[in-house]
Structure formats: structure tokens, C-alpha cells
Amino acid sequence: MAATYCLGRAFTALAALLLLSFGSFAASQIEDQAEQFFRSGHTNNWAVLVCTSRFWFNYRHVANTLSVYRSVKRLGIPDRNVESKIDNDMACNPRNPKPATVFSHKNMELDVYGDDVEVDYRSYEVTVENFLRVLTGRIPPSTPRSKCLLSDDRSSILIYMTGHGGNGFLKFQDSEEITNIELADAFEQMWQKRRYNELLFIIDTCQGASMYERFYSPNIMALASSQVGEDSLSHQPDPAIGVHLMDRYTFYVLEFLEEINPASQTNMNDLFQVCPKSLCVSTPGHRTDLFQRDPKNVLITDFFGSIRKVEITTETISLQQHSEMESSFKDDQMDEELMEPLKYAEQLPVAQMIHQKPKPKDWHPPGGFILGLWALIIMVFFKTYGIKHMKFIF
Amino acid sequence: MAAALPLALVVLLLLGPGGPALAEPPRDSLREELVITPLPSGDVAATFQFRTRWDSELQREGVSHYRLFPKALGQLISKYSLRELHLSFTQGFWRTRYWGPPFLQAPSGAELWVWFQDTVTDVDKSWKELSNVLSGIFCASLNFIDSTNTVTPTASFKPLGVANDTDHYFLRYAVLPREVVCTENLTPWKKLLPCSSKAGLSVLLKADRLFHTSYHSQAVHIRPVCRNARCTSISWELRQTLSVVFDAFVTGQGKKDWSLFRMFSRTLTEPCPLASESRVYVDITNYSQDNETLEVNPPPTTTYQDVILGTRRTYAVYDLLDTALINNSRNLNLQLKWKKPPENGYIHYQPAQDRLQPHLLEMLIQLPANSVTKVSIQFERALLKWTEYTPDPNHGFYVSPSVLSALVPSLVAAKPVDWEGSPLFNTLFPVSDGSSYFVRLYTEPLLVNLPTPDFSMPYNVICLTCTVVAVCYGSFYNLLTRTFHIEEPSKGGLAKRLANLIRRARGVPPL
């Protein structure tokens, strides 16, 4: 009796245990579902990297942009999804002691230019108008695909800008500026046209926080290297190259990103802490009020990495050797159409050139002024001498 | 039924030979070459050429299968109805005076010239769209090409490929001299190659070495060529060339030994598996093995002679497809060494010290035949102290003439006979053998105009200063320090009394 009672108790305990485990399992499933709801849900990644400075002494801005380009490529975003706007006259500048290289660290440790770089907008094409056109998609119809931002409403876009800036504006190539209001309006246009799902905006200039003050579109997270009234400082000069190689904020961001791999789970909160005042001298700022998700749930690779569609297949394809030579006779015989032999043109036919006449220009009918003048002359003639003279003409 | 059978047979016969030929894609082939030319100034020029030839007529057949010929360019040809396209990116200038004539020169910056087919109706519109597309492919600012920098040459730039008629209306030419060439232009250029930069000669294309040069030029040439000797049909040829000149002092640190590793920081390991020819040519025209001035290592097995740019040139050929070449060492690192440096001589220079000793420059040089050798020295003119000037400094100062002592080969050998007794001047310079004679020549003295000061200036300054001091300062000094007081006239002294005495004696009134 006691045994059955114990057994019964054991049974109920077991049942209770099972029920508890089921309950917790169900709860964790619901938690997972809730977790899924807070994941990004983007299907492709884009990056727009802008360096707004020209001239050799702004080497560090180009190095900033190239180091972000390098990280973004390393973490998986393909070249066709990266729009880079760089005045690229640093690497092959005659003043560069090591041509075709751009270094980020003194002692030339890390070459951020590399061997496989593609810059979409170079030199004089880096203008405010081109930048806004790329963002909003209002590009002329003959623009090649590599120069367009073909994002959709499931895209996560990273926008990185660096250069010289002030309170409320950013200087482009020493000749024009973009204001924070224009930038905010461009992002609103992007939102209205459903050109992004989430947007991360990073800016490394003096008084960078002023550039994100005016944003009002949803799903934008912004980081800046300094607050209003503060200057962003450069990191260190290299005695061989002779200029400062990188800005402090981007230098520490690059150090942080070098430790990220495509599978890492680091989140945005770590990026916010990447450069404390002791290292950066300026106070980096960030703005997350427009962003729906909590930054601690946002992975770095959501913006810096890329979603890749991978299809695993088990069928095998065998590569064949190309069969050559035998078909050449068949081709010759099959081709009946061109009967007369073709010939190469003479490169400098002196006799022909001397005797050629310049091409007559296309005849255009006389314009309005000439017509009007002749009409006036004829009218005056007939008025003076009388209309009866017309019968001698016709 | 009986008629249907032969009809069916005829139909089958017609279809028979057509079947397998249609299923086969057009043939294409790749030939890659590298020509290494040692230049007279001690530099070395390397020219790569990759020729992809495609036996297809893109206009007629709707092509969708691309093998070696890059799809990006094939689609360009069919979409814009191109007949020829020539695009080049160059950094630097080919110095013909020091390097000799170039194989293929290109202007600094970007140059694009295109021949369209005569089926194109709006050539300017196609030209604008084509330059936009090319700017995307090559990461260059070719989209800045518009009517302000495009011309239609009327006499030159005839088509380089097969052409039966040449109406210059279908030609457009533009140059962007401001275009910078860097790695981002090289990267898409390399991607057009069938083996990219993984195998064959293209492994040598490393950007950090290729841009550390005095001259860098890369080009893409697309043109139709004759497919066979009778030239009844055309093939498309894509020729990608890259020329670089490595500077002896910048890249080579002054040493004139070159090897593939020093130039490109890579060696050749295998030919491109897709290439039908893969060769390296080294220009050994001026330097043959007997003369022993230039040594090429490993020694070439074959040589090739041809008339290039009007002169006969000899090339040492290394065929990468020849397995014996690479088998021994697993890689091919060509080395060029100058055994004897081209100029051997002696130089002694003693710089001047002010007011102590003059410059002394002695040089022993070997003058090549039929040539002009110029020796020039830069000097600065210093100001002398004013006491060191001669009384006639405007005449100028003389620099002593230079001395040239030369051993000149004789036309007629002289016999050394009885030196002391011979008349004339033969006995002044003793010679050991009669094959050459010694002569000493002098140049003109040099008259140098030194800046001469105006020697009358010290006198002028003294006069002026003294005048100013006397007039201004003197007046103020007198006004401030002089006082005036009335003076009683004196009654007269002894002289006056004596004079009065004499006047009374004469009858004249007294003083």
C-alpha cells in the first residue's frame, strides 16, 4: 500500500516534472518566436562609403574610407553592393613613397588599399549632387549598374562619411557643402521610396553629431566621432609618408572590426563603446531613438556583413577538355555568304587625304531672323514701287 | 510514298552536316606574351600582350555562350554595334630620347576612340552611352566624355581592323588628360583576362610593383581581323596590352641587375592552361652572348629575329608551354646582368673652397663613335667682398679653359723611328705604338659676368649723410645751444690809435 502510494507519488512527481518541462519548452519556443520578431529581417546589404576630401594632406580621410571598405568586403558584402566615392589620388600620387598603397598604421603595417579595390565615383565625380542622386535613386538612365544603389525595402544600408565638417554641414572637396537638413531630407526620400529597411549612419568629422541631429525618418541609427563644438582628431603621422595616416575614431573602429568575423555575435552596444574619451579625445556620440530595435539586439554583421544566399547541391558537373582544330574546315566551307575578300585599311593614305574635300555641312533652312529680314525688304519694295510690279515677276 | 522516301532522305541529308556544327560554340584562343627590353639608359621595359581571338561574327549570330572572350565586352560590341574600340589608361610619358622608340605609345590620362558600324543611326547618342558603360566597367571617370572633348578626326585614326569602307562620320575620339590611373583601373582590366591573375603571365601583374614605375600604360583594343588567309570571314580580336618601365634608380636602387623577381616580386610557375601560346621574349639585339656585356639567365634555347620598328631585332624566347623549361626549378626567374658596366671610367672631383682653392674635375670617358657627348657643370655665382673687386669689374671674371687629353686612333699606323731627330712636332708626345696618337686640346676660357656693385655709392652716401646732418641736425643744435647777447663795441686798441695818427697827418677824418 505504501509502495503504491510512493509509486503514485512518484508518478505524479514524474508527471509534474514532464509537465513542467513541457511548459518550459513551450515557453522557450514562444521566447524564440518573440526573439525572431526582433531580428532584422533584411535580405540584402549595401554600403555607401564617402570620402569628401581632396589633396595629399587629407590622406587620412581616404585611409578612413578604405579601411571601412576593407572591413565591409572582408565581412562579406560584395563589390557590386558597395558604392564607394573616393578621391583616389592618394595611392598613385607622386608624393606617395610607396605607390599603389594606402596605410592605416605607421610602420606601414596594414595596407588598406590592397590589390582588389574598385572605386565607383572618383575624383571630380564626388559631389553633393551625385551623392544625393545615388541615395535617392534619381540617376540618369545611362548610369552603369556599378554606380547605382539598387536597394529595396528589405535592405540594410551602411553609410559612412568622413572629411572636414562643421556645425550642421559637411564640406565636399573644398568647393561645396551638404547640410544636415539636406541629408535628413534625402533619407526621408529614401524611406518614402522604400529604399531601405534599416540604415546605419557613421560620420567621422569635426562636430559630427550635428549631422544626425535633424534626422526624422524611422529605422536610422547614427554614430558620430565628436559632439557639437568638438574637433575630431587624427591619430598619428608617419615620418616616411609625411602626413597623418588615420583619424582616431575610425582607427579604433577598424581595430574593433578586425576582430569581427562573419559569424560573430557582437552587437551595437560594443560599437558605441569603441572609443572612450581617453583614446579619442573627442566624445563620440550616437543616436538610436529612431531605431525600432534595441541596439543590444542588433548585430554588427547586420550592417557590416552580408546575407548570402547559399544553395547546397549534390549533383556533380564534370569539366570537359575543349575539342579543337577539327571543326575549322567545316566552318570555312559552311560560310558561303561573304564572297569577296575583306582587307585592312591603309593607315596613312597620303594621296587620298590630300585630295579629299572637306565634308559639306548639312544644309539648314534659314532661321527666323533671316526670313523676317527678307520679308521686310520685299514688303518695303512693293510698298514703294507698287503692287503692280508683281505681275512682272510672276 | 515512294516520293516521300527520297524527300525524307534529302531532308535528312540537308540537316545532317548542319547539326553538329550548329551545336558547337565558336572557337576562341588566347595567346599571351611578355617582352622584356633592356633600355639604353639602364632601365628595363616590360610589355605584356594578351590576345583573345574569337571566331564568331557577333552581329549575325545571337551569342549567349562566352568562353574566353569576356562577356562584358562581347555584349558591348553587339549592343552598341561597335566595329572597333581602343581604350588606354596611361600614367607618365615615354621618353623616346632615353628609352628609344616605343612599341605602342598612349597619351597621358585616358584615351578612347571608337569606330561604329554603319548601321548606327545616332552616333553621338551611342558614343555617350558607351562612355558611361565603360566608366562603370573600368572604374574611370569616362562619363566626363561629352561633346566638349570629343572630336571626329577626318584623316587619321583609320580602322586598325578589317574595313571595306571608312566613312569618318562613324569615328569618335576623346582624351581625358586629367584621369588618374591606379589599382582600381587595373583590377577590372585583370578580370577581363581568361586566367585572371591566377596563372600564366598574369601572375606578374601586382599593382604595388606596376605603379612604382616611370611609365605605366594599359590598353584594351578590340577589332575585327581576318579569320584566314583568304579573308572571307572575320574574327574578333581582343588585345590587352600593358607597358611599364622600371627605373634603374627608383626601383632598382642604382643597380642594373634585373630579374623577374626584382621587377614584379613574383616568378613564373606555369602557363595559363587556357592559353595556346605563352612566351617570354627578351631583347638581346645590342648584347649578344659573345660580347659578354649582357648575360641572360637561364640561357635561352631558341631565338627569334624580326624587323620591328624598322630595325632588325633579336629576341631570346622562353616558351612556358615547354615543360623542360620549368621542370628543373619549378619556377622561371629570368635574370639580366650586365657583365661589364657600359661606362667604365675614372672620376676625380675636388670642390672649391672660398678664397683657398679652385674646383678640379677630372674624368676618363670612352666616347662612342658617331656620337656627341656633353659634359655640363652647374655653378653658382657668389658675391665678393668690395675690396676684392678689380678696378674694371664690369669686364667680367675669367674661368680657366678645360683641357681635353685624348688618345685618338690613327688612320695610318706610324712607325716609331728616330724620335729625337725627326722634324716637326712628333717628338713632343712619346707614344708606345703607332695605332693611336696623343693629342691635348683646350676649350675657350669662359668670361663670367658677376654682379657688380656701384662703386661710387660710398662717396654718395657720405656726402648725402653729411649734408643732411649738417643742415638739419646742425641747425637744431645751433638753435638750441646758442644764445645771443649784445656786445659793446670796443674803444679801440693800439692799432687803431696808430692808424688815427697817420690819418691826421694825411688830413683824412679819423676812424
PDB file of C-alpha atoms in Angstrom, chain A residues 54 79 88-89 91-92 96-101 113-120 122-125 142-144 146-147 322-325 327-328 330-332 334-335 337-349 352-353 356 359, chain B residues 21 24 27 57 60 67 91 129 132-133 135-136 139-141 143-144 154-156 158-164 166-167 178-185 187 190-191 205-208 211-212 223-228 230-234:
ATOM      1  CA  ARG A  54      40.806  66.125 -51.833  1.00  0.00           C
ATOM      2  CA  ASP A  79      31.856  44.829 -54.574  1.00  0.00           C
ATOM      3  CA  ASN A  88      41.647  58.328 -55.131  1.00  0.00           C
ATOM      4  CA  ASP A  89      44.630  60.472 -55.864  1.00  0.00           C
ATOM      5  CA  ALA A  91      47.643  55.851 -53.711  1.00  0.00           C
ATOM      6  CA  CYS A  92      49.176  56.786 -57.045  1.00  0.00           C
ATOM      7  CA  ASN A  96      53.430  58.726 -52.091  1.00  0.00           C
ATOM      8  CA  PRO A  97      56.719  56.998 -51.296  1.00  0.00           C
ATOM      9  CA  LYS A  98      55.116  53.577 -51.803  1.00  0.00           C
ATOM     10  CA  PRO A  99      52.823  53.845 -54.809  1.00  0.00           C
ATOM     11  CA  ALA A 100      49.553  51.900 -55.013  1.00  0.00           C
ATOM     12  CA  THR A 101      49.352  51.612 -51.228  1.00  0.00           C
ATOM     13  CA  TYR A 113      44.209  49.829 -50.479  1.00  0.00           C
ATOM     14  CA  GLY A 114      45.043  46.279 -51.419  1.00  0.00           C
ATOM     15  CA  ASP A 115      45.121  44.642 -54.785  1.00  0.00           C
ATOM     16  CA  ASP A 116      41.428  44.228 -55.453  1.00  0.00           C
ATOM     17  CA  VAL A 117      39.834  47.594 -54.924  1.00  0.00           C
ATOM     18  CA  GLU A 118      37.096  49.130 -57.074  1.00  0.00           C
ATOM     19  CA  VAL A 119      36.154  52.750 -56.643  1.00  0.00           C
ATOM     20  CA  ASP A 120      32.885  53.767 -58.257  1.00  0.00           C
ATOM     21  CA  ARG A 122      36.392  59.047 -58.364  1.00  0.00           C
ATOM     22  CA  SER A 123      37.970  62.427 -58.210  1.00  0.00           C
ATOM     23  CA  TYR A 124      35.664  65.101 -59.656  1.00  0.00           C
ATOM     24  CA  GLU A 125      32.606  62.883 -59.516  1.00  0.00           C
ATOM     25  CA  SER A 142      22.679  55.607 -68.827  1.00  0.00           C
ATOM     26  CA  THR A 143      24.446  55.201 -65.463  1.00  0.00           C
ATOM     27  CA  PRO A 144      26.190  51.829 -65.217  1.00  0.00           C
ATOM     28  CA  SER A 146      28.073  49.588 -60.516  1.00  0.00           C
ATOM     29  CA  LYS A 147      27.318  53.256 -59.846  1.00  0.00           C
ATOM     30  CA  HIS A 322      37.754  21.675 -75.216  1.00  0.00           C
ATOM     31  CA  SER A 323      37.964  19.785 -78.527  1.00  0.00           C
ATOM     32  CA  GLU A 324      39.930  21.798 -81.015  1.00  0.00           C
ATOM     33  CA  MET A 325      41.155  22.128 -84.532  1.00  0.00           C
ATOM     34  CA  SER A 327      35.993  21.931 -86.920  1.00  0.00           C
ATOM     35  CA  SER A 328      37.947  24.673 -88.674  1.00  0.00           C
ATOM     36  CA  LYS A 330      33.792  22.780 -91.622  1.00  0.00           C
ATOM     37  CA  ASP A 331      33.444  26.424 -90.617  1.00  0.00           C
ATOM     38  CA  ASP A 332      35.218  27.585 -93.736  1.00  0.00           C
ATOM     39  CA  MET A 334      29.822  26.431 -94.272  1.00  0.00           C
ATOM     40  CA  ASP A 335      30.415  30.160 -94.618  1.00  0.00           C
ATOM     41  CA  GLU A 337      27.871  34.458 -97.574  1.00  0.00           C
ATOM     42  CA  LEU A 338      30.939  36.689 -97.824  1.00  0.00           C
ATOM     43  CA  MET A 339      32.278  36.046-101.305  1.00  0.00           C
ATOM     44  CA  GLU A 340      34.646  38.957-101.735  1.00  0.00           C
ATOM     45  CA  PRO A 341      37.750  39.080 -99.525  1.00  0.00           C
ATOM     46  CA  LEU A 342      37.961  41.829 -96.904  1.00  0.00           C
ATOM     47  CA  LYS A 343      41.031  43.947 -96.498  1.00  0.00           C
ATOM     48  CA  TYR A 344      42.677  46.115 -93.893  1.00  0.00           C
ATOM     49  CA  ALA A 345      42.502  49.887 -94.249  1.00  0.00           C
ATOM     50  CA  GLU A 346      45.615  51.838 -95.142  1.00  0.00           C
ATOM     51  CA  GLN A 347      46.699  53.764 -92.075  1.00  0.00           C
ATOM     52  CA  LEU A 348      48.059  56.897 -93.757  1.00  0.00           C
ATOM     53  CA  PRO A 349      46.768  57.177 -97.343  1.00  0.00           C
ATOM     54  CA  GLN A 352      43.623  60.209-100.641  1.00  0.00           C
ATOM     55  CA  MET A 353      43.955  62.707 -97.781  1.00  0.00           C
ATOM     56  CA  GLN A 356      39.689  64.804-100.112  1.00  0.00           C
ATOM     57  CA  LYS A 359      32.687  67.455 -95.863  1.00  0.00           C
TER      58      LYS A 359
ATOM     59  CA  ALA B  21      28.259  22.327 -86.473  1.00  0.00           C
ATOM     60  CA  GLU B  24      29.395  23.735 -81.272  1.00  0.00           C
ATOM     61  CA  ARG B  27      36.274  28.760 -81.302  1.00  0.00           C
ATOM     62  CA  GLU B  57      30.509  37.156 -86.013  1.00  0.00           C
ATOM     63  CA  ARG B  60      24.761  37.869 -87.060  1.00  0.00           C
ATOM     64  CA  ARG B  67      34.214  31.214 -73.045  1.00  0.00           C
ATOM     65  CA  GLN B  91      50.476  57.390 -66.255  1.00  0.00           C
ATOM     66  CA  GLU B 129      26.086  55.760 -73.611  1.00  0.00           C
ATOM     67  CA  ASN B 132      29.088  55.769 -69.470  1.00  0.00           C
ATOM     68  CA  VAL B 133      29.106  51.986 -69.620  1.00  0.00           C
ATOM     69  CA  SER B 135      33.271  54.159 -66.946  1.00  0.00           C
ATOM     70  CA  GLY B 136      31.393  51.596 -64.915  1.00  0.00           C
ATOM     71  CA  CYS B 139      36.120  52.381 -62.662  1.00  0.00           C
ATOM     72  CA  ALA B 140      37.241  55.504 -64.505  1.00  0.00           C
ATOM     73  CA  SER B 141      35.627  58.895 -64.979  1.00  0.00           C
ATOM     74  CA  ASN B 143      31.463  59.624 -68.145  1.00  0.00           C
ATOM     75  CA  PHE B 144      33.061  63.074 -68.391  1.00  0.00           C
ATOM     76  CA  THR B 154      38.893  63.229 -90.754  1.00  0.00           C
ATOM     77  CA  ALA B 155      42.285  61.994 -91.880  1.00  0.00           C
ATOM     78  CA  SER B 156      43.910  59.916 -89.188  1.00  0.00           C
ATOM     79  CA  LYS B 158      41.801  54.826 -89.773  1.00  0.00           C
ATOM     80  CA  PRO B 159      40.446  51.483 -88.576  1.00  0.00           C
ATOM     81  CA  LEU B 160      43.120  49.054 -87.469  1.00  0.00           C
ATOM     82  CA  GLY B 161      40.971  46.036 -88.277  1.00  0.00           C
ATOM     83  CA  VAL B 162      39.341  44.836 -91.458  1.00  0.00           C
ATOM     84  CA  ALA B 163      37.373  47.589 -93.081  1.00  0.00           C
ATOM     85  CA  ASN B 164      35.995  47.911 -96.547  1.00  0.00           C
ATOM     86  CA  THR B 166      35.873  54.200 -93.984  1.00  0.00           C
ATOM     87  CA  ASP B 167      33.351  56.961 -93.563  1.00  0.00           C
ATOM     88  CA  ARG B 178      43.393  64.547 -66.041  1.00  0.00           C
ATOM     89  CA  GLU B 179      42.498  60.914 -65.476  1.00  0.00           C
ATOM     90  CA  VAL B 180      44.479  59.231 -62.724  1.00  0.00           C
ATOM     91  CA  VAL B 181      45.417  55.596 -63.253  1.00  0.00           C
ATOM     92  CA  CYS B 182      45.658  53.392 -60.194  1.00  0.00           C
ATOM     93  CA  THR B 183      44.873  49.916 -58.897  1.00  0.00           C
ATOM     94  CA  GLU B 184      41.142  50.324 -59.364  1.00  0.00           C
ATOM     95  CA  ASN B 185      41.655  50.582 -63.126  1.00  0.00           C
ATOM     96  CA  THR B 187      41.629  45.348 -61.221  1.00  0.00           C
ATOM     97  CA  LYS B 190      42.856  41.938 -64.999  1.00  0.00           C
ATOM     98  CA  LYS B 191      39.391  40.474 -64.581  1.00  0.00           C
ATOM     99  CA  LEU B 205      50.596  41.783 -62.538  1.00  0.00           C
ATOM    100  CA  LYS B 206      50.926  43.056 -58.990  1.00  0.00           C
ATOM    101  CA  ALA B 207      49.736  46.613 -58.540  1.00  0.00           C
ATOM    102  CA  ASP B 208      52.268  47.728 -55.972  1.00  0.00           C
ATOM    103  CA  PHE B 211      52.741  51.507 -60.302  1.00  0.00           C
ATOM    104  CA  HIS B 212      56.217  52.021 -58.864  1.00  0.00           C
ATOM    105  CA  ARG B 223      38.954  44.946 -83.668  1.00  0.00           C
ATOM    106  CA  PRO B 224      37.843  42.522 -86.339  1.00  0.00           C
ATOM    107  CA  VAL B 225      40.614  40.586 -88.058  1.00  0.00           C
ATOM    108  CA  CYS B 226      40.790  38.197 -90.955  1.00  0.00           C
ATOM    109  CA  ARG B 227      39.979  34.686 -89.904  1.00  0.00           C
ATOM    110  CA  ASN B 228      42.072  33.016 -92.583  1.00  0.00           C
ATOM    111  CA  ARG B 230      41.693  34.387 -97.902  1.00  0.00           C
ATOM    112  CA  CYS B 231      39.977  36.781 -95.509  1.00  0.00           C
ATOM    113  CA  THR B 232      36.443  35.770 -96.339  1.00  0.00           C
ATOM    114  CA  SER B 233      35.213  35.997 -92.791  1.00  0.00           C
ATOM    115  CA  ILE B 234      36.164  37.871 -89.681  1.00  0.00           C
TER     116      ILE B 234
END
